[in-house]
Amino acid sequence: MKIGVLTGGGDCPGLNAVIRGAVRKALLLGHEVVGIKNGWRGLLDKNHYTLDHEAISGILHRGGTILGSSRTNLYEEGKNYYQQAIENYKAMGLDALIAIGGEDTLGVAAKLYKDGINVIGVPKTIDNDLSGTDYTFGFDTAINIATEAIDRLHTTAESHNRVLVVEVMGRHAGWIALHSGLAGGADITLIPEKPTTIKEIAAVLKQRHDRGKTFSIVVASEGAKVTTESDEDSSLVLQNLKKDSFGHVALGGVGNIVADAIEKETGFETRAVVLGHIQRGGTPTAYDRVLGSRFGIKAAELVEAGDFGKMTALRGTKIVSVSLDEAVGTLKTVDDETYNEAQTLFG
Ligand code: F6P
């Protein structure tokens, strides 16, 4: 078979491990593999090249993706992208596609499968918000980077008797904030799933400072819903209204706004740090290299078995497959039980 491999959406540490695992296994099984450049965009441009042993050599430890990425939506309304992509898939002589991506890329993959294309998905996102799998690769690297940053901010916050607000990624789900907050000992963690008011945040910090503490660490997801009062209209979240082709606004800035509001409410000097893309860049952790490699191998095995319309998934310690529909049906957000555990350690 001739198998196309592509990476779509925001990049993520471990993508190259998946590519390497999938290509090595596919070559062992006697298949031919081509890399499609820049996500779904590459299928529209027929931009592809052969992935042989040489092409995937020395990439395991490298961050980013050797294939490049884009946020192209083949099913964007008013465009005929997906018909073009299907035509190109046939013209390129492809028999199967391995799409490595998050909710948007795999949403397109699920639709393409229904439109007759042999697709396998691999779950990628630092946000860890895909259903059907216990973890996505990239998440472990992101929380390790965020935890190291929180550790560093602790010592400077303590020296200066400051409150430091650390803004981490997480558009719809607070997994990065919750895990790095737990690992780094955050005094309060703000996530999209749990709307909060500045008065509630201030109460936690004041209580802590009343116990004699002179500094605090607040971890906030970029998608945190923080309001001045209980009224949703007084939302403090800054949103740049520019949207991508999937309709997502570019987030970023909640940390600074929350920091200003905390300082006004409590009188404690408060500063903000936005970690942003630092969480997505650089070398993947050993965990993400292993998970990515295992996902890649499984993706090639699913192609060999002709078991299309599936996504590789981690369940416990086993790599299994789930239907793409199950994976993209609903986002995996932070549940009450997990949040309550973390909340025990606030303040
Ligand atoms: O989905 C992963 C993610 O890193 C989100 O946490 C974040 O909102 C988004 O991508 C940012 O994307 P970009 O850097 O491509 O604008």
Short mmCIF file of C-alpha atoms and ligand atoms in Angstrom, two decimals:
data_model
loop_
_atom_site.label_atom_id
_atom_site.label_comp_id
_atom_site.label_asym_id
_atom_site.label_seq_id
_atom_site.Cartn_x
_atom_site.Cartn_y
_atom_site.Cartn_z
CA MET A 1 0.00 0.00 0.00
CA LYS A 2 1.01 3.62 -0.44
CA ILE A 3 0.39 5.39 2.86
CA GLY A 4 0.31 9.17 3.36
CA VAL A 5 1.24 10.64 6.76
CA LEU A 6 0.40 14.21 7.83
CA THR A 7 0.47 16.34 10.97
CA GLY A 8 -2.21 19.03 11.48
CA GLY A 9 -3.11 21.74 14.00
CA GLY A 10 -0.83 23.20 16.66
CA ASP A 11 2.49 21.35 16.81
CA CYS A 12 3.31 19.22 19.79
CA PRO A 13 6.38 17.47 21.24
CA GLY A 14 6.39 13.82 20.14
CA LEU A 15 5.07 14.29 16.59
CA ASN A 16 8.36 13.12 15.10
CA ALA A 17 8.31 10.01 17.30
CA VAL A 18 4.89 9.10 15.86
CA ILE A 19 6.06 9.71 12.27
CA ARG A 20 9.17 7.57 12.88
CA GLY A 21 7.19 4.75 14.55
CA ALA A 22 4.58 4.67 11.78
CA VAL A 23 7.11 4.79 8.94
CA ARG A 24 9.44 2.16 10.42
CA LYS A 25 6.56 -0.25 11.06
CA ALA A 26 4.99 0.39 7.63
CA LEU A 27 8.33 -0.21 5.87
CA LEU A 28 8.79 -3.43 7.85
CA LEU A 29 5.37 -4.55 6.62
CA GLY A 30 6.43 -3.82 3.03
CA HIS A 31 4.45 -0.63 2.41
CA GLU A 32 5.51 2.64 0.81
CA VAL A 33 5.12 5.87 2.82
CA VAL A 34 4.91 9.50 1.75
CA GLY A 35 4.92 12.54 4.03
CA ILE A 36 2.28 15.15 3.20
CA LYS A 37 3.56 18.62 4.03
CA ASN A 38 1.71 21.17 6.22
CA GLY A 39 -1.33 19.16 7.31
CA TRP A 40 -4.46 19.08 5.17
CA ARG A 41 -3.04 22.02 3.19
CA GLY A 42 -0.49 19.60 1.65
CA LEU A 43 -3.26 17.36 0.34
CA LEU A 44 -4.74 20.35 -1.47
CA ASP A 45 -1.31 21.29 -2.87
CA LYS A 46 -0.23 17.65 -3.56
CA ASN A 47 2.84 18.62 -1.57
CA HIS A 48 4.47 15.35 -0.59
CA TYR A 49 7.74 13.41 -0.57
CA THR A 50 8.95 9.88 0.13
CA LEU A 51 9.51 8.92 3.74
CA ASP A 52 12.23 6.28 3.72
CA HIS A 53 14.69 5.30 6.46
CA GLU A 54 16.94 8.23 5.62
CA ALA A 55 14.09 10.78 5.81
CA ILE A 56 13.14 9.77 9.35
CA SER A 57 16.62 9.30 10.73
CA GLY A 58 17.66 11.38 13.77
CA ILE A 59 14.21 12.86 14.47
CA LEU A 60 13.06 10.98 17.60
CA HIS A 61 14.28 13.55 20.10
CA ARG A 62 13.36 16.62 18.03
CA GLY A 63 10.36 18.82 18.88
CA GLY A 64 7.97 20.18 16.23
CA THR A 65 7.22 18.13 13.12
CA ILE A 66 9.43 17.40 10.12
CA LEU A 67 6.25 17.48 8.01
CA GLY A 68 5.14 20.98 8.99
CA SER A 69 1.58 21.78 10.08
CA SER A 70 -1.36 24.05 9.33
CA ARG A 71 -4.87 24.68 10.58
CA THR A 72 -6.52 24.00 7.21
CA ASN A 73 -10.16 22.90 7.45
CA LEU A 74 -11.06 20.78 4.41
CA TYR A 75 -14.74 21.14 5.33
CA GLU A 76 -14.73 24.93 5.63
CA GLU A 77 -18.12 26.22 4.55
CA GLY A 78 -18.39 27.68 1.10
CA LYS A 79 -15.16 26.00 -0.11
CA ASN A 80 -14.78 22.84 -2.19
CA TYR A 81 -11.60 21.80 -0.39
CA TYR A 82 -12.63 18.28 0.57
CA GLN A 83 -13.66 17.30 -2.97
CA GLN A 84 -10.29 18.57 -4.17
CA ALA A 85 -8.47 16.68 -1.40
CA ILE A 86 -10.24 13.42 -2.32
CA GLU A 87 -9.35 13.92 -5.99
CA ASN A 88 -5.71 14.57 -5.07
CA TYR A 89 -5.60 11.53 -2.74
CA LYS A 90 -6.58 9.39 -5.72
CA ALA A 91 -4.25 11.19 -8.14
CA MET A 92 -1.35 10.70 -5.72
CA GLY A 93 -2.07 6.95 -5.74
CA LEU A 94 -2.68 6.82 -1.99
CA ASP A 95 -4.34 3.79 -0.41
CA ALA A 96 -4.46 5.09 3.15
CA LEU A 97 -3.81 8.17 5.27
CA ILE A 98 -2.44 8.49 8.81
CA ALA A 99 -3.58 11.84 10.21
CA ILE A 100 -1.84 12.96 13.41
CA GLY A 101 -3.78 15.75 15.07
CA GLY A 102 -6.17 17.08 17.66
CA GLU A 103 -9.94 17.65 17.68
CA ASP A 104 -9.95 19.69 14.45
CA THR A 105 -7.57 17.55 12.34
CA LEU A 106 -9.25 14.35 13.51
CA GLY A 107 -12.70 15.91 12.98
CA VAL A 108 -11.73 16.33 9.31
CA ALA A 109 -10.33 12.75 9.30
CA ALA A 110 -13.66 11.38 10.60
CA LYS A 111 -15.55 13.19 7.83
CA LEU A 112 -13.10 12.04 5.14
CA TYR A 113 -13.56 8.46 6.31
CA LYS A 114 -17.32 8.83 5.82
CA ASP A 115 -16.55 10.22 2.36
CA GLY A 116 -14.71 7.02 1.43
CA ILE A 117 -11.07 7.69 2.37
CA ASN A 118 -9.08 5.07 4.33
CA VAL A 119 -8.04 7.12 7.36
CA ILE A 120 -6.38 6.31 10.68
CA GLY A 121 -6.06 9.02 13.35
CA VAL A 122 -3.40 9.52 16.03
CA PRO A 123 -4.32 11.73 19.02
CA LYS A 124 -2.04 14.73 19.38
CA THR A 125 -2.48 17.74 21.65
CA ILE A 126 -0.71 19.26 24.60
CA ASP A 127 -4.22 20.06 25.93
CA ASN A 128 -5.00 16.33 26.53
CA ASP A 129 -8.65 17.03 25.69
CA LEU A 130 -9.40 14.22 23.21
CA SER A 131 -11.91 11.57 24.27
CA GLY A 132 -11.29 7.86 23.85
CA THR A 133 -7.69 7.93 25.08
CA ASP A 134 -6.35 8.29 28.63
CA TYR A 135 -3.57 10.57 27.40
CA THR A 136 -2.51 12.33 24.22
CA PHE A 137 1.21 12.63 23.51
CA GLY A 138 2.68 16.10 24.06
CA PHE A 139 0.76 16.65 27.29
CA ASP A 140 3.52 15.21 29.48
CA THR A 141 6.15 17.50 27.95
CA ALA A 142 3.87 20.54 28.34
CA ILE A 143 3.15 19.89 32.02
CA ASN A 144 6.83 19.29 32.75
CA ILE A 145 7.77 22.61 31.15
CA ALA A 146 4.96 24.40 33.04
CA THR A 147 5.95 22.73 36.33
CA GLU A 148 9.56 23.79 35.94
CA ALA A 149 8.39 27.36 35.29
CA ILE A 150 6.17 27.30 38.40
CA ASP A 151 9.10 26.03 40.50
CA ARG A 152 11.24 28.91 39.27
CA LEU A 153 8.47 31.44 39.86
CA HIS A 154 8.01 30.17 43.42
CA THR A 155 11.47 31.29 44.52
CA THR A 156 11.20 34.76 43.01
CA ALA A 157 7.61 35.22 44.28
CA GLU A 158 8.79 34.35 47.78
CA SER A 159 11.77 36.72 47.66
CA HIS A 160 9.57 39.64 46.61
CA ASN A 161 6.39 38.84 48.58
CA ARG A 162 4.41 38.81 45.37
CA VAL A 163 1.48 36.98 43.88
CA LEU A 164 2.50 35.49 40.53
CA VAL A 165 -0.12 34.46 37.99
CA VAL A 166 1.16 31.84 35.51
CA GLU A 167 -0.92 31.56 32.34
CA VAL A 168 -0.63 28.17 30.65
CA MET A 169 -2.26 26.79 27.50
CA GLY A 170 -5.59 25.00 27.47
CA ARG A 171 -8.27 26.40 25.24
CA HIS A 172 -11.35 24.43 26.36
CA ALA A 173 -9.91 22.09 28.98
CA GLY A 174 -7.90 22.80 32.12
CA TRP A 175 -5.73 19.65 32.16
CA ILE A 176 -2.40 21.46 31.73
CA ALA A 177 -3.24 23.98 34.47
CA LEU A 178 -4.58 21.32 36.80
CA HIS A 179 -1.63 18.93 36.47
CA SER A 180 1.12 21.57 36.47
CA GLY A 181 -0.69 23.35 39.32
CA LEU A 182 -0.75 20.15 41.37
CA ALA A 183 2.87 19.30 40.56
CA GLY A 184 4.08 22.84 41.18
CA GLY A 185 2.02 23.48 44.32
CA ALA A 186 -0.21 26.26 42.96
CA ASP A 187 -2.29 28.06 45.58
CA ILE A 188 -5.25 28.27 43.22
CA THR A 189 -5.81 26.96 39.69
CA LEU A 190 -8.26 28.57 37.27
CA ILE A 191 -9.67 26.38 34.50
CA PRO A 192 -12.32 26.86 31.79
CA GLU A 193 -14.58 24.20 33.32
CA LYS A 194 -14.93 26.12 36.63
CA PRO A 195 -15.92 29.78 36.15
CA THR A 196 -14.62 31.86 39.07
CA THR A 197 -14.96 35.43 40.33
CA ILE A 198 -12.11 37.68 41.41
CA LYS A 199 -13.66 37.86 44.89
CA GLU A 200 -13.44 34.04 45.22
CA ILE A 201 -9.80 34.03 44.10
CA ALA A 202 -8.97 36.91 46.47
CA ALA A 203 -10.63 35.10 49.39
CA VAL A 204 -8.36 32.05 48.89
CA LEU A 205 -5.24 34.23 48.67
CA LYS A 206 -6.19 36.40 51.68
CA GLN A 207 -6.83 33.32 53.79
CA ARG A 208 -3.37 32.02 52.87
CA HIS A 209 -1.70 35.35 53.62
CA ASP A 210 -3.59 35.50 56.95
CA ARG A 211 -1.78 32.24 57.81
CA GLY A 212 1.48 34.15 57.48
CA LYS A 213 2.37 33.41 53.85
CA THR A 214 3.67 36.43 51.98
CA PHE A 215 3.48 35.12 48.43
CA SER A 216 1.19 33.02 46.25
CA ILE A 217 1.14 31.24 42.91
CA VAL A 218 -1.99 31.29 40.73
CA VAL A 219 -2.05 29.00 37.66
CA ALA A 220 -4.59 30.00 34.98
CA SER A 221 -5.56 28.20 31.77
CA GLU A 222 -5.63 30.62 28.84
CA GLY A 223 -9.32 29.69 28.50
CA ALA A 224 -10.15 30.31 32.20
CA LYS A 225 -13.48 32.00 32.74
CA VAL A 226 -12.91 34.68 35.35
CA THR A 227 -15.44 37.41 36.05
CA THR A 228 -15.46 40.46 38.29
CA GLU A 229 -18.78 39.47 39.81
CA SER A 230 -20.93 36.38 39.43
CA ASP A 231 -22.30 38.03 36.27
CA GLU A 232 -20.99 36.41 33.07
CA ASP A 233 -21.23 39.77 31.26
CA SER A 234 -18.41 41.17 33.32
CA SER A 235 -15.99 38.59 31.90
CA LEU A 236 -12.37 39.58 32.27
CA VAL A 237 -11.11 37.27 29.57
CA LEU A 238 -9.43 39.10 26.78
CA GLN A 239 -10.14 37.56 23.39
CA ASN A 240 -8.55 38.54 20.14
CA LEU A 241 -11.55 38.11 17.90
CA LYS A 242 -9.53 36.91 14.91
CA LYS A 243 -10.69 33.36 14.14
CA ASP A 244 -8.99 30.42 12.45
CA SER A 245 -10.69 28.28 9.78
CA PHE A 246 -12.22 26.07 12.49
CA GLY A 247 -13.80 29.12 14.14
CA HIS A 248 -11.50 29.25 17.20
CA VAL A 249 -10.50 32.65 18.55
CA ALA A 250 -6.85 33.14 19.48
CA LEU A 251 -6.71 33.18 23.26
CA GLY A 252 -4.08 34.75 25.47
CA GLY A 253 -4.00 37.55 28.00
CA VAL A 254 -6.22 36.29 30.80
CA GLY A 255 -3.18 36.08 33.13
CA ASN A 256 -2.41 39.80 32.93
CA ILE A 257 -6.02 40.83 33.40
CA VAL A 258 -6.51 38.52 36.36
CA ALA A 259 -3.24 39.75 37.91
CA ASP A 260 -4.40 43.39 37.75
CA ALA A 261 -7.77 42.48 39.23
CA ILE A 262 -6.18 40.46 42.08
CA GLU A 263 -3.89 43.36 42.96
CA LYS A 264 -6.84 45.78 43.08
CA GLU A 265 -8.95 43.41 45.17
CA THR A 266 -6.28 42.27 47.66
CA GLY A 267 -3.68 45.03 47.69
CA PHE A 268 -0.96 42.35 47.19
CA GLU A 269 1.60 43.14 44.49
CA THR A 270 0.69 40.79 41.62
CA ARG A 271 2.46 40.06 38.33
CA ALA A 272 1.73 37.72 35.44
CA VAL A 273 3.80 35.40 33.25
CA VAL A 274 2.40 33.93 30.02
CA LEU A 275 4.16 30.66 29.12
CA GLY A 276 2.54 30.40 25.67
CA HIS A 277 4.33 28.43 22.99
CA ILE A 278 7.30 27.58 25.22
CA GLN A 279 5.03 24.71 26.36
CA ARG A 280 4.87 23.33 22.82
CA GLY A 281 8.46 23.81 21.73
CA GLY A 282 11.60 21.78 22.23
CA THR A 283 12.50 18.22 22.96
CA PRO A 284 9.79 15.75 24.08
CA THR A 285 9.98 13.91 27.40
CA ALA A 286 10.83 10.20 27.40
CA TYR A 287 7.14 9.51 28.16
CA ASP A 288 5.99 11.36 25.04
CA ARG A 289 8.65 9.72 22.86
CA VAL A 290 7.51 6.28 24.04
CA LEU A 291 3.78 7.04 23.71
CA GLY A 292 4.31 8.67 20.30
CA SER A 293 6.38 5.73 19.03
CA ARG A 294 3.75 3.22 20.24
CA PHE A 295 0.93 5.22 18.62
CA GLY A 296 2.88 5.33 15.34
CA ILE A 297 3.46 1.57 15.32
CA LYS A 298 -0.21 0.93 16.09
CA ALA A 299 -1.34 3.29 13.31
CA ALA A 300 0.69 1.32 10.74
CA GLU A 301 -0.72 -1.96 12.10
CA LEU A 302 -4.29 -0.63 11.73
CA VAL A 303 -3.53 0.31 8.11
CA GLU A 304 -2.12 -3.19 7.48
CA ALA A 305 -5.29 -4.72 8.99
CA GLY A 306 -7.52 -2.43 6.88
CA ASP A 307 -9.18 -1.31 10.13
CA PHE A 308 -9.95 2.25 9.00
CA GLY A 309 -11.97 5.04 10.64
CA LYS A 310 -10.09 4.37 13.88
CA MET A 311 -7.83 6.36 16.20
CA THR A 312 -4.99 4.87 18.23
CA ALA A 313 -5.59 5.27 21.97
CA LEU A 314 -3.99 4.62 25.33
CA ARG A 315 -6.14 2.69 27.81
CA GLY A 316 -4.25 2.03 31.01
CA THR A 317 -0.90 0.80 29.71
CA LYS A 318 -2.24 -0.76 26.49
CA ILE A 319 -2.39 0.79 23.03
CA VAL A 320 -5.79 0.09 21.51
CA SER A 321 -8.00 1.57 18.80
CA VAL A 322 -11.28 3.49 19.14
CA SER A 323 -13.56 4.86 16.45
CA LEU A 324 -12.72 8.34 15.19
CA ASP A 325 -16.33 9.33 15.90
CA GLU A 326 -15.94 8.42 19.58
CA ALA A 327 -12.71 10.41 19.76
CA VAL A 328 -14.05 13.63 18.26
CA GLY A 329 -17.65 13.41 19.55
CA THR A 330 -17.12 15.34 22.78
CA LEU A 331 -14.09 17.00 24.29
CA LYS A 332 -12.59 15.41 27.40
CA THR A 333 -12.79 18.17 29.98
CA VAL A 334 -11.83 18.18 33.67
CA ASP A 335 -14.44 16.29 35.73
CA ASP A 336 -15.65 17.42 39.17
CA GLU A 337 -13.89 14.60 41.04
CA THR A 338 -10.47 15.46 39.61
CA TYR A 339 -11.00 19.19 40.18
CA ASN A 340 -12.10 18.58 43.79
CA GLU A 341 -8.89 16.62 44.47
CA ALA A 342 -6.80 19.56 43.25
CA GLN A 343 -8.98 22.05 45.14
CA THR A 344 -8.15 20.28 48.43
CA LEU A 345 -4.64 21.71 48.11
CA PHE A 346 -5.64 25.32 47.23
CA GLY A 347 -4.79 28.13 49.67
O1 F6P B 1 -4.63 23.05 20.91
C1 F6P B 1 -3.34 23.22 21.36
C2 F6P B 1 -3.07 24.68 21.62
O2 F6P B 1 -1.73 24.78 22.06
C3 F6P B 1 -4.03 25.34 22.59
O3 F6P B 1 -3.71 25.12 23.93
C4 F6P B 1 -3.92 26.79 22.19
O4 F6P B 1 -5.09 27.51 22.47
C5 F6P B 1 -3.72 26.73 20.74
O5 F6P B 1 -3.18 25.45 20.44
C6 F6P B 1 -2.84 27.83 20.23
O6 F6P B 1 -2.64 27.62 18.90
P1 F6P B 1 -1.70 28.47 17.93
O7 F6P B 1 -0.40 28.59 18.59
O8 F6P B 1 -1.57 27.66 16.68
O9 F6P B 1 -2.38 29.74 17.72
#
